[in-house]
mmCIF file of C-alpha atoms in Angstrom:
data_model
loop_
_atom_site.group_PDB
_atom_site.id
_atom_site.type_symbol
_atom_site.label_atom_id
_atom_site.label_comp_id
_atom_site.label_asym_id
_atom_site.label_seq_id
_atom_site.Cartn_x
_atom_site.Cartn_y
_atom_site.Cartn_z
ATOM 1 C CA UNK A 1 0.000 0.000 0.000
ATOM 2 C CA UNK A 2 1.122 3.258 -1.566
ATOM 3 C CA UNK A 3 1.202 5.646 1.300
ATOM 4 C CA UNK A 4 -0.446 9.031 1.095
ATOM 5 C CA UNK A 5 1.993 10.779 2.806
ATOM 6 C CA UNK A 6 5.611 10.980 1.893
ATOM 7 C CA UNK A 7 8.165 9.823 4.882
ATOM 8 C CA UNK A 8 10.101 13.179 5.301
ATOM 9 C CA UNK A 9 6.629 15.409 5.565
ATOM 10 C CA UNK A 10 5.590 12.653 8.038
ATOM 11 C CA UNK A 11 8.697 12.808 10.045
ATOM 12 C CA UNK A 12 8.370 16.983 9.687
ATOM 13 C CA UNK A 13 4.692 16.433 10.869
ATOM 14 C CA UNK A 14 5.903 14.301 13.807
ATOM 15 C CA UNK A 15 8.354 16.435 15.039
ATOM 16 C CA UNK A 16 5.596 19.492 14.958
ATOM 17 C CA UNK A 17 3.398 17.308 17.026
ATOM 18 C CA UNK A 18 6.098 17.354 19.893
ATOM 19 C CA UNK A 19 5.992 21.320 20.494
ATOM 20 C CA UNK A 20 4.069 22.941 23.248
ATOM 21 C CA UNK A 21 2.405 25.054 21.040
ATOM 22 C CA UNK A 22 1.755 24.086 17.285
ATOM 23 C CA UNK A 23 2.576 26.415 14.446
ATOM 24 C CA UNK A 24 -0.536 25.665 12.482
ATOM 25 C CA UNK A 25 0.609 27.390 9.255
ATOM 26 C CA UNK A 26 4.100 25.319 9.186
ATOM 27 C CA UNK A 27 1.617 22.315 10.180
ATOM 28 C CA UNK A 28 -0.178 23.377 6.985
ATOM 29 C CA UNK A 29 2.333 24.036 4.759
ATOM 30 C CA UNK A 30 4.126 20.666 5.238
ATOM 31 C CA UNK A 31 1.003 19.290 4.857
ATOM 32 C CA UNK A 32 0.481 20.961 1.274
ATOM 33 C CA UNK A 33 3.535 19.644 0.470
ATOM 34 C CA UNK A 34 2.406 15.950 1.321
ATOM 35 C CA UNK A 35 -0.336 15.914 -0.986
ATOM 36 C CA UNK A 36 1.562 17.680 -4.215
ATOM 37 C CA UNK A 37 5.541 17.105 -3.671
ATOM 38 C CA UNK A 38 5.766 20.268 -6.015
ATOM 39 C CA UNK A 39 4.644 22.443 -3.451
ATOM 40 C CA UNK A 40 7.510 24.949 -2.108
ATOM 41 C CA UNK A 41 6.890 25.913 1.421
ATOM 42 C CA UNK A 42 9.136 28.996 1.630
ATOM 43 C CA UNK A 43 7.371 30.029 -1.631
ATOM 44 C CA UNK A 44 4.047 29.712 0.006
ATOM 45 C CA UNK A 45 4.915 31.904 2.895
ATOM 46 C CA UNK A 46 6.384 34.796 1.146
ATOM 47 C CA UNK A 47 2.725 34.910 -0.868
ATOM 48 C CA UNK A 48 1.348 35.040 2.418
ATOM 49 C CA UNK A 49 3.764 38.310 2.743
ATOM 50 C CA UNK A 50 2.758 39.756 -0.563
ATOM 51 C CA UNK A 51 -0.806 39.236 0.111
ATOM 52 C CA UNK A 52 -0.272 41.123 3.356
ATOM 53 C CA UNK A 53 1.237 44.553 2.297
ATOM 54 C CA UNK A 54 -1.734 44.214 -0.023
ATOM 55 C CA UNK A 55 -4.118 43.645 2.390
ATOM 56 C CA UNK A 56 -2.290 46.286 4.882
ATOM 57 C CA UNK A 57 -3.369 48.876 2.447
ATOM 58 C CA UNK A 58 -6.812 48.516 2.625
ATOM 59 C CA UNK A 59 -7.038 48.599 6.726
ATOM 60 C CA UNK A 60 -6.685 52.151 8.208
ATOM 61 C CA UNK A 61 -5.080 52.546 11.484
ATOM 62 C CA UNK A 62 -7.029 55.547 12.520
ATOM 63 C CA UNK A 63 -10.451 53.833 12.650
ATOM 64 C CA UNK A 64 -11.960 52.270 15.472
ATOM 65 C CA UNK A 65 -11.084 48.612 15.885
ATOM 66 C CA UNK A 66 -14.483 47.129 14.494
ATOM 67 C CA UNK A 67 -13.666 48.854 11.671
ATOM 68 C CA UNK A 68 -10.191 47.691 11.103
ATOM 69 C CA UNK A 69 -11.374 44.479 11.471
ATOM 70 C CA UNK A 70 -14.670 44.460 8.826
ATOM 71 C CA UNK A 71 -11.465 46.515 6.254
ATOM 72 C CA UNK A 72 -9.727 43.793 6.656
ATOM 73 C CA UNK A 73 -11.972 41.106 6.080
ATOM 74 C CA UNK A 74 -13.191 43.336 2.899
ATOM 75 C CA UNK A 75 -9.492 43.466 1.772
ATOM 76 C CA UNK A 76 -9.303 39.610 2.066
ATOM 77 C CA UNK A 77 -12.826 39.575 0.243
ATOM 78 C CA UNK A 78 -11.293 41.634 -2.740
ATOM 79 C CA UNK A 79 -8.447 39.687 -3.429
ATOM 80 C CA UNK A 80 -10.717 37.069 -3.994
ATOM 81 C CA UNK A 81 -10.461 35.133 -1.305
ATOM 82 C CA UNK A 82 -14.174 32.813 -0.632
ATOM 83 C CA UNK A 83 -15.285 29.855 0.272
ATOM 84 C CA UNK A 84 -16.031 26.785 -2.304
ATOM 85 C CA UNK A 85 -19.453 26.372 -2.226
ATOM 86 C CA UNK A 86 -19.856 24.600 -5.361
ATOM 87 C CA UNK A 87 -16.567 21.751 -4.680
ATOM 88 C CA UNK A 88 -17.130 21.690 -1.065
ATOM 89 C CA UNK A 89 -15.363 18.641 -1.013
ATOM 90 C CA UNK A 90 -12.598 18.784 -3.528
ATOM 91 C CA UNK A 91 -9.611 17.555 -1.257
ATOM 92 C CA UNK A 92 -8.211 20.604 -2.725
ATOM 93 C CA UNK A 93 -10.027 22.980 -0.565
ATOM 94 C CA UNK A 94 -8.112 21.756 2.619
ATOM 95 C CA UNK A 95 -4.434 22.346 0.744
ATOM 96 C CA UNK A 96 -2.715 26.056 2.167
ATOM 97 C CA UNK A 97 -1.033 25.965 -1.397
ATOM 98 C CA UNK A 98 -3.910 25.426 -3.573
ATOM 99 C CA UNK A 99 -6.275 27.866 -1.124
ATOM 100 C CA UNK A 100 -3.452 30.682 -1.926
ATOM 101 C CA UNK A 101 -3.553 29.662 -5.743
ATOM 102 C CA UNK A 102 -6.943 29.104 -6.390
ATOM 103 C CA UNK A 103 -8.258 31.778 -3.497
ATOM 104 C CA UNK A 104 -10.957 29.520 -2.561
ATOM 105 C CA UNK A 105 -11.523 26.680 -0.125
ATOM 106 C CA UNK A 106 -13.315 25.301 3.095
ATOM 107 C CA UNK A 107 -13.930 27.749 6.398
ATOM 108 C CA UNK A 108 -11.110 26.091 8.353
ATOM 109 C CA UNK A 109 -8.339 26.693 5.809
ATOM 110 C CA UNK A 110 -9.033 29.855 4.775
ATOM 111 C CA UNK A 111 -9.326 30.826 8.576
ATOM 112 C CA UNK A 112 -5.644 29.836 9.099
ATOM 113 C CA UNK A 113 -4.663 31.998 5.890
ATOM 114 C CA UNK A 114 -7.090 34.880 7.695
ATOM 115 C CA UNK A 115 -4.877 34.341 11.031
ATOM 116 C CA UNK A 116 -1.653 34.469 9.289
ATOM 117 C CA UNK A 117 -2.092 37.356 7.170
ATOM 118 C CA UNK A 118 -4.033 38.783 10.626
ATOM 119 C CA UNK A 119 -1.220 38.672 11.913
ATOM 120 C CA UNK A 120 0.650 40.479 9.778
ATOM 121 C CA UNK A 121 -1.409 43.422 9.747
ATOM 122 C CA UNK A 122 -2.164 44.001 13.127
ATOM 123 C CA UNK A 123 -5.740 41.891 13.078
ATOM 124 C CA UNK A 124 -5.964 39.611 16.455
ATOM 125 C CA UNK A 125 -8.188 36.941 15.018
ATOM 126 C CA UNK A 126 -8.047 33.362 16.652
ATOM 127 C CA UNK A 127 -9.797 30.168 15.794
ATOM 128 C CA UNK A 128 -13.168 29.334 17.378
ATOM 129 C CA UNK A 129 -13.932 25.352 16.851
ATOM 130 C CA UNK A 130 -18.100 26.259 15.549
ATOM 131 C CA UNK A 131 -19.459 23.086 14.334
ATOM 132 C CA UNK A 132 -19.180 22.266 11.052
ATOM 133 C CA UNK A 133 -18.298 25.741 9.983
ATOM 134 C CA UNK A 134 -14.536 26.669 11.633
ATOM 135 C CA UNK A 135 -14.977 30.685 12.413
ATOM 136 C CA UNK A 136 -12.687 33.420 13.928
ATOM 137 C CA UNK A 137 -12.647 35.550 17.157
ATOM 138 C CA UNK A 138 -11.974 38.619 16.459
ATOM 139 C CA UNK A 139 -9.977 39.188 20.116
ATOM 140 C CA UNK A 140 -9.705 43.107 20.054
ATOM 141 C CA UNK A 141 -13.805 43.197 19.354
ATOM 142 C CA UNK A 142 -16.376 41.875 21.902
ATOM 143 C CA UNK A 143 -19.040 39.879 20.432
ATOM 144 C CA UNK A 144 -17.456 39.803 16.453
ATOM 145 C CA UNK A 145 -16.527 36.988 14.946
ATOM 146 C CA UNK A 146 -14.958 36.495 11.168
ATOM 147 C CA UNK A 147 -16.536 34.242 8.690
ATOM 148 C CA UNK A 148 -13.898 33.832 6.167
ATOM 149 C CA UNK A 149 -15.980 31.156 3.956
ATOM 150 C CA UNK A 150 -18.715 33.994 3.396
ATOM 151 C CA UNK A 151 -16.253 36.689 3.866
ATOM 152 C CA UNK A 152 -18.271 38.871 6.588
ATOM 153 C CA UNK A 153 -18.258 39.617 10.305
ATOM 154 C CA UNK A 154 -20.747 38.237 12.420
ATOM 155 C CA UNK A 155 -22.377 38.443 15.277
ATOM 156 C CA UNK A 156 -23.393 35.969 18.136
ATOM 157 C CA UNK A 157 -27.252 36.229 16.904
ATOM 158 C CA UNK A 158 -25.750 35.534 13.552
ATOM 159 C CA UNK A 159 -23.590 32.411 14.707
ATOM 160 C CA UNK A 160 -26.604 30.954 16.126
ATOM 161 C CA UNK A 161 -28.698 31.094 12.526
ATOM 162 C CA UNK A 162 -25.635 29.421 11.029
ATOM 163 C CA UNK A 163 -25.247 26.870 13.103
ATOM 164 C CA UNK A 164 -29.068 26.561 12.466
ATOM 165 C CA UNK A 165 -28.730 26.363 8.769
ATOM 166 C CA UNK A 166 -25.671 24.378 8.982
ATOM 167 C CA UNK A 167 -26.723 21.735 10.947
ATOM 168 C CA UNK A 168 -30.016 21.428 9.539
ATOM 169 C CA UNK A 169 -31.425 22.325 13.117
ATOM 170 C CA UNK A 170 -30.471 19.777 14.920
ATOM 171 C CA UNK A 171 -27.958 21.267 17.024
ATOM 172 C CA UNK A 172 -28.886 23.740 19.764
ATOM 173 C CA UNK A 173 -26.601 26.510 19.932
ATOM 174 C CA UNK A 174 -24.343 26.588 22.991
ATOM 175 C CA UNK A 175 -21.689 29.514 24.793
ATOM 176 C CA UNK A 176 -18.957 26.800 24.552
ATOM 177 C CA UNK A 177 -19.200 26.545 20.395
ATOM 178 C CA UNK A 178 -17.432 30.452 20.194
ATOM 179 C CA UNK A 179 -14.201 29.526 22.331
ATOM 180 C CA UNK A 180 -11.116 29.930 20.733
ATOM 181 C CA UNK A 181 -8.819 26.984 20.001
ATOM 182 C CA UNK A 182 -4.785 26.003 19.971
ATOM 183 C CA UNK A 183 -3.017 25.216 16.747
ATOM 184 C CA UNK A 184 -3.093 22.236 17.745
ATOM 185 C CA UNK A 185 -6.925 21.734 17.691
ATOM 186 C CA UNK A 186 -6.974 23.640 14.530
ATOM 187 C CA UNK A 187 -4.830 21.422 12.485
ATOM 188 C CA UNK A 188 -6.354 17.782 14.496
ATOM 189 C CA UNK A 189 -9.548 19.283 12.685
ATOM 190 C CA UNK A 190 -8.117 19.667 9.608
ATOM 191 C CA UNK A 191 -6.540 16.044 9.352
ATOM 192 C CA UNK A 192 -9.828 14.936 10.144
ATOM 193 C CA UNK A 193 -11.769 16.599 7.756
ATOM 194 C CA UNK A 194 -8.887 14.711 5.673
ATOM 195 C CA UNK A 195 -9.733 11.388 7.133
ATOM 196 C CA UNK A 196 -13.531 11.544 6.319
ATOM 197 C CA UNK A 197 -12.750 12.409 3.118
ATOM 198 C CA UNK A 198 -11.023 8.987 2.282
ATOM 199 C CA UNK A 199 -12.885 7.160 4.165
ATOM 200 C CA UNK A 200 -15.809 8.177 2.862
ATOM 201 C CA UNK A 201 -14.406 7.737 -0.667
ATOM 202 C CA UNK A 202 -13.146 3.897 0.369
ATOM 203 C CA UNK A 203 -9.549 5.183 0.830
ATOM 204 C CA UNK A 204 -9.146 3.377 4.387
ATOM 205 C CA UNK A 205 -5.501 3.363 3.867
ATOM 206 C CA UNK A 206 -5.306 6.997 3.589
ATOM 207 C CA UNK A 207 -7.938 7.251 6.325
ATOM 208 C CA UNK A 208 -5.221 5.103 8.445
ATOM 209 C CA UNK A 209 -2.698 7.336 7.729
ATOM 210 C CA UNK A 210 -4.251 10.196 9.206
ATOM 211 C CA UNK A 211 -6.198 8.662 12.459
ATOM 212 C CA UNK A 212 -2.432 7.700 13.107
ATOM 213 C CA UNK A 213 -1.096 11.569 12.713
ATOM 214 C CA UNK A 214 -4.107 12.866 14.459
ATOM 215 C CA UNK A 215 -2.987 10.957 17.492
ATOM 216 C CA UNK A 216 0.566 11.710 17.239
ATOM 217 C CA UNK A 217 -1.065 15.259 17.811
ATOM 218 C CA UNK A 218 -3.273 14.156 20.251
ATOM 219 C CA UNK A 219 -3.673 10.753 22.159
ATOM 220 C CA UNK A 220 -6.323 11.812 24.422
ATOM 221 C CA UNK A 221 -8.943 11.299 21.384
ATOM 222 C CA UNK A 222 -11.347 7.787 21.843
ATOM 223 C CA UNK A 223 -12.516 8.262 18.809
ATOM 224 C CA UNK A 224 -9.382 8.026 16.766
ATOM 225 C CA UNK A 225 -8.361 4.634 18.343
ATOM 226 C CA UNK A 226 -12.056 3.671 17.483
ATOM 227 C CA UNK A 227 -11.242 4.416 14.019
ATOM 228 C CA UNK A 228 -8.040 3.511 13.765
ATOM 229 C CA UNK A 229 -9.141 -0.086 15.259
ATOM 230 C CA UNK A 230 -12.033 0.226 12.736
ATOM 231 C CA UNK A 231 -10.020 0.713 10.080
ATOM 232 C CA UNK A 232 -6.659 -1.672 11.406
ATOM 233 C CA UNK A 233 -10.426 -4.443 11.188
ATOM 234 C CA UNK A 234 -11.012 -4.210 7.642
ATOM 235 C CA UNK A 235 -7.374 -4.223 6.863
ATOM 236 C CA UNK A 236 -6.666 -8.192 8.254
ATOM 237 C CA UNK A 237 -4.747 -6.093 10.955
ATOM 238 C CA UNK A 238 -5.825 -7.891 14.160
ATOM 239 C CA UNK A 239 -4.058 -7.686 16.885
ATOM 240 C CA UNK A 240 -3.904 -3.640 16.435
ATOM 241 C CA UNK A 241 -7.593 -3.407 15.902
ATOM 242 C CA UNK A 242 -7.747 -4.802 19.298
ATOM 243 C CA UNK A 243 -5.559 -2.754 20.968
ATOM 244 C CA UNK A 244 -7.378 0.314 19.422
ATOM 245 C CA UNK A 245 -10.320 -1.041 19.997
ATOM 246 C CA UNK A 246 -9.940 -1.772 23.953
ATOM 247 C CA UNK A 247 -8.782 1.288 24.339
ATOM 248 C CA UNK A 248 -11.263 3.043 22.972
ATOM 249 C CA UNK A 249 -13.893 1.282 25.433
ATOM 250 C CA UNK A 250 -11.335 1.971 28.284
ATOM 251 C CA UNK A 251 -11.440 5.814 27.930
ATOM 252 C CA UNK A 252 -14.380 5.982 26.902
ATOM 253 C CA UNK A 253 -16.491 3.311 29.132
ATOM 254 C CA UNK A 254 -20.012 4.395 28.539
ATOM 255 C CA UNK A 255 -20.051 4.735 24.590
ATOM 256 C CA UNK A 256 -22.754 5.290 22.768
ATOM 257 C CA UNK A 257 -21.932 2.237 20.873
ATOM 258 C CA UNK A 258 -20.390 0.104 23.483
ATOM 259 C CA UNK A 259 -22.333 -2.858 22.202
ATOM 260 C CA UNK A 260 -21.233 -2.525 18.556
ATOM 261 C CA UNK A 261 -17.720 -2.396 19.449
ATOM 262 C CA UNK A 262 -17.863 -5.379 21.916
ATOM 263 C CA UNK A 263 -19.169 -7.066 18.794
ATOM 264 C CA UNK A 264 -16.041 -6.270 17.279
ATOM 265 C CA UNK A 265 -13.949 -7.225 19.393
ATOM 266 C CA UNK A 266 -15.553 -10.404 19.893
ATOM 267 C CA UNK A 267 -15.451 -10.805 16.197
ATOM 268 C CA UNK A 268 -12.366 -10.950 16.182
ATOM 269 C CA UNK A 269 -11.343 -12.893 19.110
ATOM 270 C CA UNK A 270 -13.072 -15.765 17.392
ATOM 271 C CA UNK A 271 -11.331 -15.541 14.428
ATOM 272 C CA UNK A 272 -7.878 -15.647 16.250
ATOM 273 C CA UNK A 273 -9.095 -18.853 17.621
ATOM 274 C CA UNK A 274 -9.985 -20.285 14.493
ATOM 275 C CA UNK A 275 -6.736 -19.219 12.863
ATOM 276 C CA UNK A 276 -4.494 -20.292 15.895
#
């Protein structure tokens, strides 16, 4: 099995994973580089500097900081910069390289692009982990937070309809869905958007490859070793899917689907003993 990720951008990703406090665009960028070899990370950042003089222009210093902030989402909006409502799910859309080529992409990777170039023009704006539609905090204005997918500023009444519309109302809207998250949280949810991607498209291998990055990132995820042990199952892999698998009930005792798992794992305790 071909894998999806190349071993120095794995090693690179690894070492990341180690640090107190991710950098998500590096995460990103080596990333990028994973999926299209071709992909120059140094090249990629000084974009990101081009497009910020750019942007820089369009934000005046001497308004009010609500102000600064909607100029600089407009300046983003100008040069293009949207989300891909018509390829939502063009793996594409999750790449740092192709978001700064093609200017479009899914809310979570053009908010890292929006925190980067933020940052460069004096625009506090931190990640806020919104179901299914990654926003920005905008930390130097109380109750504003940056859609970069729609390219507007919204409110809290405003994150509410969203998550409305997004969820197809079956998600109440809750305080705890507008705090702001680590790099590190930013990026586990981008390698997981990855891994539903190809799984979803039958990939498990590639799916494999990333449950196993998203807990180099973080182990503390049941979930993940659910997956992984899913996954590990359909692959022959045994004795790993019930490690995973184990552990998953063990951290996570009172699972909603204890008794599929325990099905699982008795599945394939039997066929051990018929093989041994």
């Amino acid at each position: 099995m071909t894998p999806v990720i190349p071993d120095r951008d794995r090693d690179a990703l690894h070492e990341l994973a180690k640090s107190a406090d991710v950098d998500v665009l590096q995460a990103m960028l080596i990333l990028s580089r994973a999926l299209d070899p071709q992909v120059d990370v140094e090249e990629c950042r000084d974009r990101i500097d081009e497009l910020s003089v750019k942007v820089q222009s369009r934000v005046d210093r001497g308004h009010d900081e609500r102000s600064r902030v909607e100029q600089f989402v407009a300046g983003m909006r100008e040069l293009g910069f949207r989300g891909n409502s018509d390829h939502y799910y063009d793996p594409r859309n999750t790449s740092l390289s192709e978001v700064l080529q093609r200017r479009t992409g899914i809310p979570i990777a053009l908010s890292v692009l929006f925190m980067e170039i933020g940052k460069r023009v004096g625009i506090d704006v931190r990640g806020v982990g919104f179901p299914y539609h990654f926003l920005l905090k905008a930390v130097d204005v109380p109750g504003a937070y940056v859609d970069p997918f729609f390219g507007t500023v919204r409110d809290e009444r405003s994150c509410a309809d969203l998550l409305h519309e997004v969820s197809g109302g079956t998600l109440e809207f809750r305080d705890e869905f507008l705090r702001t998250v680590e790099g590190r949280q930013v990026f586990v949810r981008v390698l997981r958007n990855l891994k539903a991607l190809h799984k979803n498209a039958g990939a498990i291998g590639a799916a494999l490859e990333y449950c196993e990055l998203i807990l180099r990132f973080d182990p503390e995820q049941p979930i993940e070793y659910r997956d992984r042990g899913t996954i590990s199952l359909a692959l022959g892999e045994w004795n790993r899917a019930v490690d995973d698998l184990s552990t998953y009930l063990a951290m996570n005792p009172t699972a909603y689907d204890r008794s599929v798992v325990l099905g699982q794992l008795q599945w394939v305790l039997n066929q051990q003993h018929l093989v041994h």
